PDB file of C-alpha atoms in Angstrom:
ATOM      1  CA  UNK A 367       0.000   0.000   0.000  1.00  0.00           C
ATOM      2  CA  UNK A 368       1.030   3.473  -1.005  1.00  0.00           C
ATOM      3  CA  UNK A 369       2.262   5.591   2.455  1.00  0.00           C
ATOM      4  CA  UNK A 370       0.176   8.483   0.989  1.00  0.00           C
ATOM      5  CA  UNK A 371      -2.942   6.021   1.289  1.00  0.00           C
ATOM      6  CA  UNK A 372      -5.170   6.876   3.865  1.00  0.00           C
ATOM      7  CA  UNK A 373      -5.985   3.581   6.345  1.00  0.00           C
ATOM      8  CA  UNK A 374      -9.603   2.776   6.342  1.00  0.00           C
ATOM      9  CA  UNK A 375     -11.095   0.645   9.428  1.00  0.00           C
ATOM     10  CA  UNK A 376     -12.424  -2.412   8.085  1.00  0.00           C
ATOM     11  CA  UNK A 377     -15.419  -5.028   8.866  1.00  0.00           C
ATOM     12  CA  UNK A 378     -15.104  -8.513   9.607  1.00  0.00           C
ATOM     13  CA  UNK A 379     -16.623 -10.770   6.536  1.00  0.00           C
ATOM     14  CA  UNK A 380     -18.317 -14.456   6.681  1.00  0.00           C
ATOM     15  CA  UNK A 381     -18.583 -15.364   3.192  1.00  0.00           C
ATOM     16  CA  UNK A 382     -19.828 -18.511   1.862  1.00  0.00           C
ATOM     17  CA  UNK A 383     -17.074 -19.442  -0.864  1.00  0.00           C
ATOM     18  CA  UNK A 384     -18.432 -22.347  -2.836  1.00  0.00           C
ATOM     19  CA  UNK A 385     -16.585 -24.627  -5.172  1.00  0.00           C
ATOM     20  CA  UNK A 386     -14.786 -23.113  -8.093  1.00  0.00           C
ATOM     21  CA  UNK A 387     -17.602 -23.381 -10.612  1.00  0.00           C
ATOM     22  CA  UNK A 388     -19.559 -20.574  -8.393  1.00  0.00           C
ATOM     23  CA  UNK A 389     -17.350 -17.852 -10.331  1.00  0.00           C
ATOM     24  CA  UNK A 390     -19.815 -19.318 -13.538  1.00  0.00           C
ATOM     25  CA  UNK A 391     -22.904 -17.786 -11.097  1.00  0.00           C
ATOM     26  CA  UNK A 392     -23.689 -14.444 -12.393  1.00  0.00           C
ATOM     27  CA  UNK A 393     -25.649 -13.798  -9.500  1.00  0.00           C
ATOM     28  CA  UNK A 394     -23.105 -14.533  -7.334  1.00  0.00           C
ATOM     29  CA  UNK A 395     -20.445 -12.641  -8.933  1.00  0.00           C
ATOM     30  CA  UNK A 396     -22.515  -9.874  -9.330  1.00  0.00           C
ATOM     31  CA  UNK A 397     -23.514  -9.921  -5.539  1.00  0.00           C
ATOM     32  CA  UNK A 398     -19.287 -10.539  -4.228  1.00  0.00           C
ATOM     33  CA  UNK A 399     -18.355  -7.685  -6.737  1.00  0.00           C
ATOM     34  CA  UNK A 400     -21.380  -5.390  -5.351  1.00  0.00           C
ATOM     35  CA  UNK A 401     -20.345  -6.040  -1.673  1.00  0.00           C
ATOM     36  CA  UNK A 402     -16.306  -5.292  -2.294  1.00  0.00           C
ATOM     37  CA  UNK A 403     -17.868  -1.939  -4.186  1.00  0.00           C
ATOM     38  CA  UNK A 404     -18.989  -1.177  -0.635  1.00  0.00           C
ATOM     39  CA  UNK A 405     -16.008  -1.339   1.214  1.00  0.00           C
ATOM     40  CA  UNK A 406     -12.882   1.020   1.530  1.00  0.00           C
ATOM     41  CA  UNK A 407      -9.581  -0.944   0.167  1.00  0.00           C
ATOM     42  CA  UNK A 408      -7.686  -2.626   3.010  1.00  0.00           C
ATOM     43  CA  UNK A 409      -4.015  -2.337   3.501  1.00  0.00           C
ATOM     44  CA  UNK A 410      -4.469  -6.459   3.722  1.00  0.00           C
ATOM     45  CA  UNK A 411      -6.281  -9.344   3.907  1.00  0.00           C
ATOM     46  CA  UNK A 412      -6.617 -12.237   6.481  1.00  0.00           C
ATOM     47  CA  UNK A 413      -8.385 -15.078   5.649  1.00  0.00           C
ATOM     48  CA  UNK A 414      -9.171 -18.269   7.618  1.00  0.00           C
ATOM     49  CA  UNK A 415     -10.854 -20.788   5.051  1.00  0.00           C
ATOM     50  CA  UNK A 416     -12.578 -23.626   6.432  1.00  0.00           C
ATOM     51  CA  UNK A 417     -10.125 -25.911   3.982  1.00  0.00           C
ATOM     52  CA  UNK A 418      -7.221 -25.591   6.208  1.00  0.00           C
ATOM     53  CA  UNK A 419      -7.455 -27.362   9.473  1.00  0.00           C
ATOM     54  CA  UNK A 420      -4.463 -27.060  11.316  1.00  0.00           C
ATOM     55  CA  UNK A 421      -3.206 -27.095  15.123  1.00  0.00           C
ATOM     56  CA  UNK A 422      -1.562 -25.350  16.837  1.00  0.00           C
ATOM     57  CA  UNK A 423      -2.451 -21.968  14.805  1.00  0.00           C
ATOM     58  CA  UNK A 424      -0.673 -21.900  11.691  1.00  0.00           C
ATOM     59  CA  UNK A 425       0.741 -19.008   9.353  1.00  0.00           C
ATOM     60  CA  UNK A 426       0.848 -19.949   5.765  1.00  0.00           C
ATOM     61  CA  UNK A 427       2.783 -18.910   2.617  1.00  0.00           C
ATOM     62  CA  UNK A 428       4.068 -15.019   2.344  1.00  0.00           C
ATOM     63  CA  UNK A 429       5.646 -15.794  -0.745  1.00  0.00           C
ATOM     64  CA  UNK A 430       4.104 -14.453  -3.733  1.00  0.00           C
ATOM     65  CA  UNK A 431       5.153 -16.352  -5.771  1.00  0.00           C
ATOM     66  CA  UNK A 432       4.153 -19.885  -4.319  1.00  0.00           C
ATOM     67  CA  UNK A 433       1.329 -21.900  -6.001  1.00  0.00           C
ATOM     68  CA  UNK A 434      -2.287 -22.092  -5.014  1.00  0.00           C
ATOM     69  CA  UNK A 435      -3.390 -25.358  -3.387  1.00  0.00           C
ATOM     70  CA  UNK A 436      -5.850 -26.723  -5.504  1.00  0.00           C
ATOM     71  CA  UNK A 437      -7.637 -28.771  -2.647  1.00  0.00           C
ATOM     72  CA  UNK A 438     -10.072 -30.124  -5.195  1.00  0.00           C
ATOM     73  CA  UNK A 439     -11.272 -32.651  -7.494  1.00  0.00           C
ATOM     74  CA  UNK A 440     -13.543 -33.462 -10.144  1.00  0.00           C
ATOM     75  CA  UNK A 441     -13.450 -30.317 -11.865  1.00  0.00           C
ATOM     76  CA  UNK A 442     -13.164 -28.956 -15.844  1.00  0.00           C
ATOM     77  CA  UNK A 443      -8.834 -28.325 -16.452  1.00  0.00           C
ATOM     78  CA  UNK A 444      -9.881 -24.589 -16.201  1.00  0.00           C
ATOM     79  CA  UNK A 445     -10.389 -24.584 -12.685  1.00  0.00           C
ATOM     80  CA  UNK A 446      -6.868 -26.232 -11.933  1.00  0.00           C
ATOM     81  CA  UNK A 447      -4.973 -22.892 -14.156  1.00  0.00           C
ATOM     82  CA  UNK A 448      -6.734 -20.194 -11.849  1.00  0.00           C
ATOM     83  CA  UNK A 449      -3.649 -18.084 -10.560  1.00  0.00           C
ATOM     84  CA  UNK A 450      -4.032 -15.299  -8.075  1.00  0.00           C
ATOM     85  CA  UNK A 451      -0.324 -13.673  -7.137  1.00  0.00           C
ATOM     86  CA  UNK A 452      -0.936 -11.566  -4.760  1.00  0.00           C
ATOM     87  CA  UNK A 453       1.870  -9.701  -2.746  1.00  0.00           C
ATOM     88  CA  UNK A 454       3.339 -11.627  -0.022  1.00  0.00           C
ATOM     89  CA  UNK A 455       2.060 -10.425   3.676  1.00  0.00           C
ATOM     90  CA  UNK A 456       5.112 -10.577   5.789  1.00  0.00           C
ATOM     91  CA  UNK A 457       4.883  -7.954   8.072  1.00  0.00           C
ATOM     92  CA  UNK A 458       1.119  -9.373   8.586  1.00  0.00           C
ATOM     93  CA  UNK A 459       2.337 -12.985   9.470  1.00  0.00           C
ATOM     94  CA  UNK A 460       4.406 -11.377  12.093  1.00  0.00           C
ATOM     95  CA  UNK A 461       1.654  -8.995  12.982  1.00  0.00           C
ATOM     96  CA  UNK A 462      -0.601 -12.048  13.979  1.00  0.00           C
ATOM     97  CA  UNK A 463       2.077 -13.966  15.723  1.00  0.00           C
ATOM     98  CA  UNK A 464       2.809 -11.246  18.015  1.00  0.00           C
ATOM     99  CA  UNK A 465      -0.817 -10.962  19.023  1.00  0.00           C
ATOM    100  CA  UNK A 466      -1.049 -14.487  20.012  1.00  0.00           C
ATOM    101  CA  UNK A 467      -0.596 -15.432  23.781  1.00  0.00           C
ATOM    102  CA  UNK A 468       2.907 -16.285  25.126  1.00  0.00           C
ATOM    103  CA  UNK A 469       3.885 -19.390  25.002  1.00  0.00           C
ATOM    104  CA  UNK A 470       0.811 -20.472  22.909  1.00  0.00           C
ATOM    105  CA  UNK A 471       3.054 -22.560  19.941  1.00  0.00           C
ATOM    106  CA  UNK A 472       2.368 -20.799  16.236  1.00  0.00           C
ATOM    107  CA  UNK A 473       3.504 -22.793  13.341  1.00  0.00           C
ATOM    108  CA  UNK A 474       4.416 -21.916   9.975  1.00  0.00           C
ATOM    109  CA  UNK A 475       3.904 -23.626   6.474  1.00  0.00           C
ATOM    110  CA  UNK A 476       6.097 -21.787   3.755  1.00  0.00           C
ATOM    111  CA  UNK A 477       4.675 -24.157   0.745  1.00  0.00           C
ATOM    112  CA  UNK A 478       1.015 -23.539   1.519  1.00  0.00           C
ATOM    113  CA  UNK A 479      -0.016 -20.683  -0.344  1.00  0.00           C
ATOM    114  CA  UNK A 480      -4.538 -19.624  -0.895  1.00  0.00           C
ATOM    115  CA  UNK A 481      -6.647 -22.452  -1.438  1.00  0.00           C
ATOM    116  CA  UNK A 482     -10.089 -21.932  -2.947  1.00  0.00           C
ATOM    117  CA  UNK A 483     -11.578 -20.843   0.342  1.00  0.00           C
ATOM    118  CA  UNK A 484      -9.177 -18.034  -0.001  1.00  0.00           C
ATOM    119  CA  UNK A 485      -8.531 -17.126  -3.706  1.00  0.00           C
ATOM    120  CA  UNK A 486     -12.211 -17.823  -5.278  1.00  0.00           C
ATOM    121  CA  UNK A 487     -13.941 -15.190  -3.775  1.00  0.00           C
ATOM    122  CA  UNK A 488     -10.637 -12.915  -3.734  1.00  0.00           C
ATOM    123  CA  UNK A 489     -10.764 -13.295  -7.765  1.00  0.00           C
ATOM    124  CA  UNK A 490     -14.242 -11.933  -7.975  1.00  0.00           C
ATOM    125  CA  UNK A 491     -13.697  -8.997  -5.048  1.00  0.00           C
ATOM    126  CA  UNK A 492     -10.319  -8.116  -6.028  1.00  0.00           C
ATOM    127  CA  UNK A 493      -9.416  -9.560  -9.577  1.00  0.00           C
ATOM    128  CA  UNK A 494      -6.167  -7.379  -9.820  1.00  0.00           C
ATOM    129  CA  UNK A 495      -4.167  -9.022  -7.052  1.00  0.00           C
ATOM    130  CA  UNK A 496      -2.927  -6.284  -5.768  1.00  0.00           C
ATOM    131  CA  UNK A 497      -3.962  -6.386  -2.007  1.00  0.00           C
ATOM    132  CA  UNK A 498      -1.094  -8.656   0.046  1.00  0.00           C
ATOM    133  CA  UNK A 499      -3.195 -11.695   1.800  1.00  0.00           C
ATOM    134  CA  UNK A 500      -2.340 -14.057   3.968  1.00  0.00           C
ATOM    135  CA  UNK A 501      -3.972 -17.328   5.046  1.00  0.00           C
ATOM    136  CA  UNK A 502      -4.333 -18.992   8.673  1.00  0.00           C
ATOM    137  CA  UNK A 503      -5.367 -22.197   9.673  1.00  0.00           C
ATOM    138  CA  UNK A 504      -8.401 -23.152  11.604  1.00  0.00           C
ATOM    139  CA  UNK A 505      -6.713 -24.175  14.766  1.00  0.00           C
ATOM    140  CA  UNK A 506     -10.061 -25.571  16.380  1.00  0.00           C
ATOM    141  CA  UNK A 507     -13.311 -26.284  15.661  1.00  0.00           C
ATOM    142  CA  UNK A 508     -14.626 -25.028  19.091  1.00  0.00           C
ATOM    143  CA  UNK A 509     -16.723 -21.987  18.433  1.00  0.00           C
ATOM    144  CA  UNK A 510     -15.501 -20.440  22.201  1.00  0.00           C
ATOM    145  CA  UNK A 511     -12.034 -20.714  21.052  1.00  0.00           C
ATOM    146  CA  UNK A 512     -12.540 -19.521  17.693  1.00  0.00           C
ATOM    147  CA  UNK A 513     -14.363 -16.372  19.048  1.00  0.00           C
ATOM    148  CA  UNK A 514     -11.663 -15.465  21.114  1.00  0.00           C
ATOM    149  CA  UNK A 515      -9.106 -15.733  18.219  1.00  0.00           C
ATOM    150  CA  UNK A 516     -11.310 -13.695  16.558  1.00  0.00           C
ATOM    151  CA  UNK A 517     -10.783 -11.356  19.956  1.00  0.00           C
ATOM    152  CA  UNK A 518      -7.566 -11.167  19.270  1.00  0.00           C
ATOM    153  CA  UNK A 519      -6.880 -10.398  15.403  1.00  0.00           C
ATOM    154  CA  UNK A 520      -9.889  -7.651  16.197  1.00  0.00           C
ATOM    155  CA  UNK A 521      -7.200  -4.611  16.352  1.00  0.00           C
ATOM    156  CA  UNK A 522      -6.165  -5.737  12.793  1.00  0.00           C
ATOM    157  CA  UNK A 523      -9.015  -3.465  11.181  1.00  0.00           C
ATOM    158  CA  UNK A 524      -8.086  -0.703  12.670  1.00  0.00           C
ATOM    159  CA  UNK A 525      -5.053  -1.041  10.401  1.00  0.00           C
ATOM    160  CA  UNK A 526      -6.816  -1.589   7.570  1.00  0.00           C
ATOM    161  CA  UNK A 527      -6.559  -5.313   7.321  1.00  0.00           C
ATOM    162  CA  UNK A 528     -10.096  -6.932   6.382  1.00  0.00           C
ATOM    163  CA  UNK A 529     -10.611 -10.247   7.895  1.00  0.00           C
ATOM    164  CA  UNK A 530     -12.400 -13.241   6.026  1.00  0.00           C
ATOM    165  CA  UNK A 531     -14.266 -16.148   7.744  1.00  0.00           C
ATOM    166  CA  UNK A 532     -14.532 -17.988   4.580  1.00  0.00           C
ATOM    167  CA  UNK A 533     -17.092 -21.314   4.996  1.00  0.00           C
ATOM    168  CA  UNK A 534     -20.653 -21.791   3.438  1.00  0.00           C
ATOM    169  CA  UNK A 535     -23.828 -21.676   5.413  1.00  0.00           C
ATOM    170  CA  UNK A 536     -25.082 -24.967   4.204  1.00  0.00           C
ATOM    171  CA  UNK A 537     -22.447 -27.838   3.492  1.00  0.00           C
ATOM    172  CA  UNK A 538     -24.342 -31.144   3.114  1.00  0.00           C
ATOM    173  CA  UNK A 539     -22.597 -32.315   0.162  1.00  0.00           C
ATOM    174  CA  UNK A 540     -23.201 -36.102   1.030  1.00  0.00           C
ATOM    175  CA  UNK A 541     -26.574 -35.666   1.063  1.00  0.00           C
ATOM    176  CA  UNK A 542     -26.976 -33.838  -2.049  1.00  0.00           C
ATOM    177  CA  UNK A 543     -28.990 -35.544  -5.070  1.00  0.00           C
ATOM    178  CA  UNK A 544     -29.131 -32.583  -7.503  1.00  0.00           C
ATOM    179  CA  UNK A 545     -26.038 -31.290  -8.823  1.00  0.00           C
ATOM    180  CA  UNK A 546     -27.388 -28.374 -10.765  1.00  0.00           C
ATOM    181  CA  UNK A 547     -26.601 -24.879  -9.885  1.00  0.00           C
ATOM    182  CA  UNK A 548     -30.114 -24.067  -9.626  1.00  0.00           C
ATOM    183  CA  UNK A 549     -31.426 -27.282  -8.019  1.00  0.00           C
ATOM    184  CA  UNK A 550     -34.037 -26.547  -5.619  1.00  0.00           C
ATOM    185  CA  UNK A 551     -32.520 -26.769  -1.999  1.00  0.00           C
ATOM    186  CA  UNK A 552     -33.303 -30.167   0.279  1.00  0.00           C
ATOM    187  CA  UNK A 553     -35.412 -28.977   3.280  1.00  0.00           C
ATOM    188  CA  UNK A 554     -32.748 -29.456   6.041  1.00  0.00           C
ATOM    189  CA  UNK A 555     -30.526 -26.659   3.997  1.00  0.00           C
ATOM    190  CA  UNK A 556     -33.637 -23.956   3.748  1.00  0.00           C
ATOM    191  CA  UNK A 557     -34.476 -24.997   7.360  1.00  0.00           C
ATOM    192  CA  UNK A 558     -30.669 -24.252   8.744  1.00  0.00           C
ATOM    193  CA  UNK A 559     -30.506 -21.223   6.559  1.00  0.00           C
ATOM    194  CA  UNK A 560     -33.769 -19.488   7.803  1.00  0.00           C
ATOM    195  CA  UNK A 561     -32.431 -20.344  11.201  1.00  0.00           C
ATOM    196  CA  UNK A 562     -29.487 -18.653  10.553  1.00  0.00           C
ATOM    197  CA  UNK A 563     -31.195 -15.994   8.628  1.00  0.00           C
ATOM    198  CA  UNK A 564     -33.468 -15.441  12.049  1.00  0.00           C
ATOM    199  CA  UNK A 565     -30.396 -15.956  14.911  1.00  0.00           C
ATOM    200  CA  UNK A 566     -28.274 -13.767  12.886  1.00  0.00           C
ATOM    201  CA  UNK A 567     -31.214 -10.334  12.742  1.00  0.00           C
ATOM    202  CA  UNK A 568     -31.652 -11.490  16.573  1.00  0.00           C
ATOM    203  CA  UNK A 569     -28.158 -10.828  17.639  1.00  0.00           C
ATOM    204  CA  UNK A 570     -28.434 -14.395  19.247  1.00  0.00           C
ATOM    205  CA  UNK A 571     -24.670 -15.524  19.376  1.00  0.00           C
ATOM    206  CA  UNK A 572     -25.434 -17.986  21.896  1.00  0.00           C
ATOM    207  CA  UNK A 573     -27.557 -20.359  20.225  1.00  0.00           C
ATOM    208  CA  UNK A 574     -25.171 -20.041  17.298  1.00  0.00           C
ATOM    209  CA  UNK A 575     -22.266 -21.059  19.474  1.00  0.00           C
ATOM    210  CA  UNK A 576     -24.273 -24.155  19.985  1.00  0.00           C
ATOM    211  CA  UNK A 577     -26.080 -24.907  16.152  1.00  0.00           C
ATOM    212  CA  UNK A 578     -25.192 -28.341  16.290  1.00  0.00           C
ATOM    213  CA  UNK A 579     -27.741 -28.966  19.019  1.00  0.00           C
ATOM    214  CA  UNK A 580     -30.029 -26.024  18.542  1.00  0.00           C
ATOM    215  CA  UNK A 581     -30.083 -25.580  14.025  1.00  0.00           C
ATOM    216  CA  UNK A 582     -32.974 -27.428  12.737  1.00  0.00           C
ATOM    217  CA  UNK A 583     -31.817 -29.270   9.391  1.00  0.00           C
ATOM    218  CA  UNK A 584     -28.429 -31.213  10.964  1.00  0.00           C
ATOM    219  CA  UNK A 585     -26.809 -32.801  10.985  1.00  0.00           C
ATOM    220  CA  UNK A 586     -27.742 -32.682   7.068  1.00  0.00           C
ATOM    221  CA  UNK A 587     -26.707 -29.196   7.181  1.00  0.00           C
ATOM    222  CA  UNK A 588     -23.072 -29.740   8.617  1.00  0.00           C
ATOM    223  CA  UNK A 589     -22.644 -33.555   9.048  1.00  0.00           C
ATOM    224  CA  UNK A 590     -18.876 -31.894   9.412  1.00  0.00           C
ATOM    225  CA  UNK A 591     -18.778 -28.334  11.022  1.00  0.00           C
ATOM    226  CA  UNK A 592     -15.484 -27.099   9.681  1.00  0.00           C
ATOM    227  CA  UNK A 593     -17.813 -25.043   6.814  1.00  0.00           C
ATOM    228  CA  UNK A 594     -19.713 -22.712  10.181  1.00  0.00           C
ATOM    229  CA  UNK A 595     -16.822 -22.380  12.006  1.00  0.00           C
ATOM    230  CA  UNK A 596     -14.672 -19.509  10.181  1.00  0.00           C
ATOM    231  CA  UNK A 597     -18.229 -17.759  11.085  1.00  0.00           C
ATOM    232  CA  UNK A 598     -16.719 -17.619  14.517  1.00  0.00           C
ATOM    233  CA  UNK A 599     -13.368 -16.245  13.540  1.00  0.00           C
ATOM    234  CA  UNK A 600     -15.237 -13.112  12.008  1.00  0.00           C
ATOM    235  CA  UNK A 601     -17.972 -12.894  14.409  1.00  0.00           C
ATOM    236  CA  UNK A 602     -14.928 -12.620  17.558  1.00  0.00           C
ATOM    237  CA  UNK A 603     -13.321  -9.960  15.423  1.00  0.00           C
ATOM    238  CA  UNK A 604     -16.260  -7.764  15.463  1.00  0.00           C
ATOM    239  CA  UNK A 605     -17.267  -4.648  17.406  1.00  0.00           C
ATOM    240  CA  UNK A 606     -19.990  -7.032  19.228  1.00  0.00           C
ATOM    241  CA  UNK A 607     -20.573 -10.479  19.141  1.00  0.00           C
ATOM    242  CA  UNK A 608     -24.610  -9.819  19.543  1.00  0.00           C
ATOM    243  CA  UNK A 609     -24.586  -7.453  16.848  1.00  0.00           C
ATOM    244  CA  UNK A 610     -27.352  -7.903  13.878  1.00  0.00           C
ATOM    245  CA  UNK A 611     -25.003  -8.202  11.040  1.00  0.00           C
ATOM    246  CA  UNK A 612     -25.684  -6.896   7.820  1.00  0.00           C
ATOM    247  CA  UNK A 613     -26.988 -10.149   5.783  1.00  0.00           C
ATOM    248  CA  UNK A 614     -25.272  -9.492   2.517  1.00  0.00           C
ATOM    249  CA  UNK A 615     -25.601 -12.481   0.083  1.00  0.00           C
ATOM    250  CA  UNK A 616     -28.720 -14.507   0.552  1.00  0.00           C
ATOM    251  CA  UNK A 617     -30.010 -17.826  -1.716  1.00  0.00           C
ATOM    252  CA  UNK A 618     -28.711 -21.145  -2.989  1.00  0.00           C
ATOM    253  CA  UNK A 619     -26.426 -22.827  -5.581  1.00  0.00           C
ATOM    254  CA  UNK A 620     -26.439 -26.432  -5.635  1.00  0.00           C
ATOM    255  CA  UNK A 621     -28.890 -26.253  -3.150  1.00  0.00           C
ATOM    256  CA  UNK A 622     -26.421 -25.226  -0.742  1.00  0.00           C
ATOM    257  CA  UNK A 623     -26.879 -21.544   1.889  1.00  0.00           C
ATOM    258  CA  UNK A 624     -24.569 -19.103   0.336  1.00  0.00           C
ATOM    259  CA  UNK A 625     -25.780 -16.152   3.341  1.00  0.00           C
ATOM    260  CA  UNK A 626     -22.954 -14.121   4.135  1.00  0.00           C
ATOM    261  CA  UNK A 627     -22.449 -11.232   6.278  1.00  0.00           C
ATOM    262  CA  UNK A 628     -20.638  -7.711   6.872  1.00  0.00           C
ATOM    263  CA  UNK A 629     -19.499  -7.470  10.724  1.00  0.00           C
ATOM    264  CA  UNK A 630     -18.937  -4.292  12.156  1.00  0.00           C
TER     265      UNK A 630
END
């Protein structure tokens, strides 16, 4: 970032990332392009993905020019050339290390670079590559403890750096008979998303804390919960956890809950 750029506070984001084919959903696109519109450019970005499960916390790649990691299968060849080289985030690595506690181990992984969590919305918000970004792991699945990470990245966006719980609000792929983007959704995804859709305008972090006992639809909806829990991550690194979020992206693809939200 230029030094004559001013530093804009940022939100906290959960966005629901999808598979790589959800860059060929116009609506989509045009709804992740709209919301980045909104914003102020950050200096950075964090991102925790829920595709990198990893403890104790750990910092990935800050060299540009590593590879993605295309933690996928099944997909057309064009999927597999995406490229996204976006500066290295050095001085933000070391910026989240120092803010962990002491003594609390922090790992790093120099040959993981973005994987689609990361880089498939970041091609649609910011298709230049020219924000640095950085990627954590998801040290825990334990909303508590992911809250309180969130805690403590908070002061990042004050310093510009926006911070990206990237997961999806329905992730029942097992259970999934339809495989058209426009399938109509099962009833355990539209139950967990109007749910969510209701918890979320209520400000009601507690029963969110505990959806996998309280969320009507699972465990169809999340049969495993590593897709919610970057919702934590975001929600901790908000102004207030009880806060009515601003309910950005609504509706399906594939059948799937693509609601994401704008923390302040």
């Amino acid at each position: 970032m230029s030094m004559s750029e001013p530093i804009h506070r940022q939100p906290a984001l959960f966005l629901s990332h999808g598979a790589p084919p959800l860059v060929d959903s116009e609506r989509w696109v045009g709804q992740l392009t709209g919301l980045a519109g909104r914003l102020d450019r950050p200096s950075a970005i964090l991102v925790v993905s829920a595709h990198w499960e990893a403890a104790p916390l750990t910092i990935g790649s800050t060299d540009p020019t590593a590879p993605l990691t295309y933690d996928f299968w099944g997909f057309p060849d064009r999927f597999y050339q995406t490229t996204y080289w976006s500066p290295g985030a050095g001085d933000l690595a070391d910026r989240v290390a120092s803010m962990m506690p002491d003594g609390e181990p922090i790992a790093h992984d120099h040959r993981r670079r973005l994987d689609h969590g990361a880089y498939v919305p970041l091609t649609v918000m910011y298709p230049d590559a020219d924000i640095p970004v950085l990627q954590i792991s998801l040290p825990t699945l334990d909303p508590e403890r992911l809250l309180e990470l969130g805690r403590r990245l908070a002061p990042l966006r004050d310093e510009g750096v926006l911070i990206i719980g990237s997961g999806f609000t329905t992730h029942g792929l097992p259970y999934l008979t339809d495989p058209r983007a426009d399938a109509t959704p099962p009833g355990w995804s539209k139950e967990f998303d109007a749910w969510a859709h209701e918890r979320f305008a209520a400000g009601d972090v507690e029963s969110l804390i505990d959806f996998r006992n309280r969320a009507p639809g699972m465990p169809y909806a999340h049969p495993t919960i590593e897709h919610f829990s970057p919702l934590f991550v975001a929600l901790g690194a908000s102004d207030d956890v009880e806060q009515r979020p601003d309910q950005v992206i609504d509706g399906f693809w594939m059948g799937l809950a693509k609601r994401s939200l704008v923390l302040n």
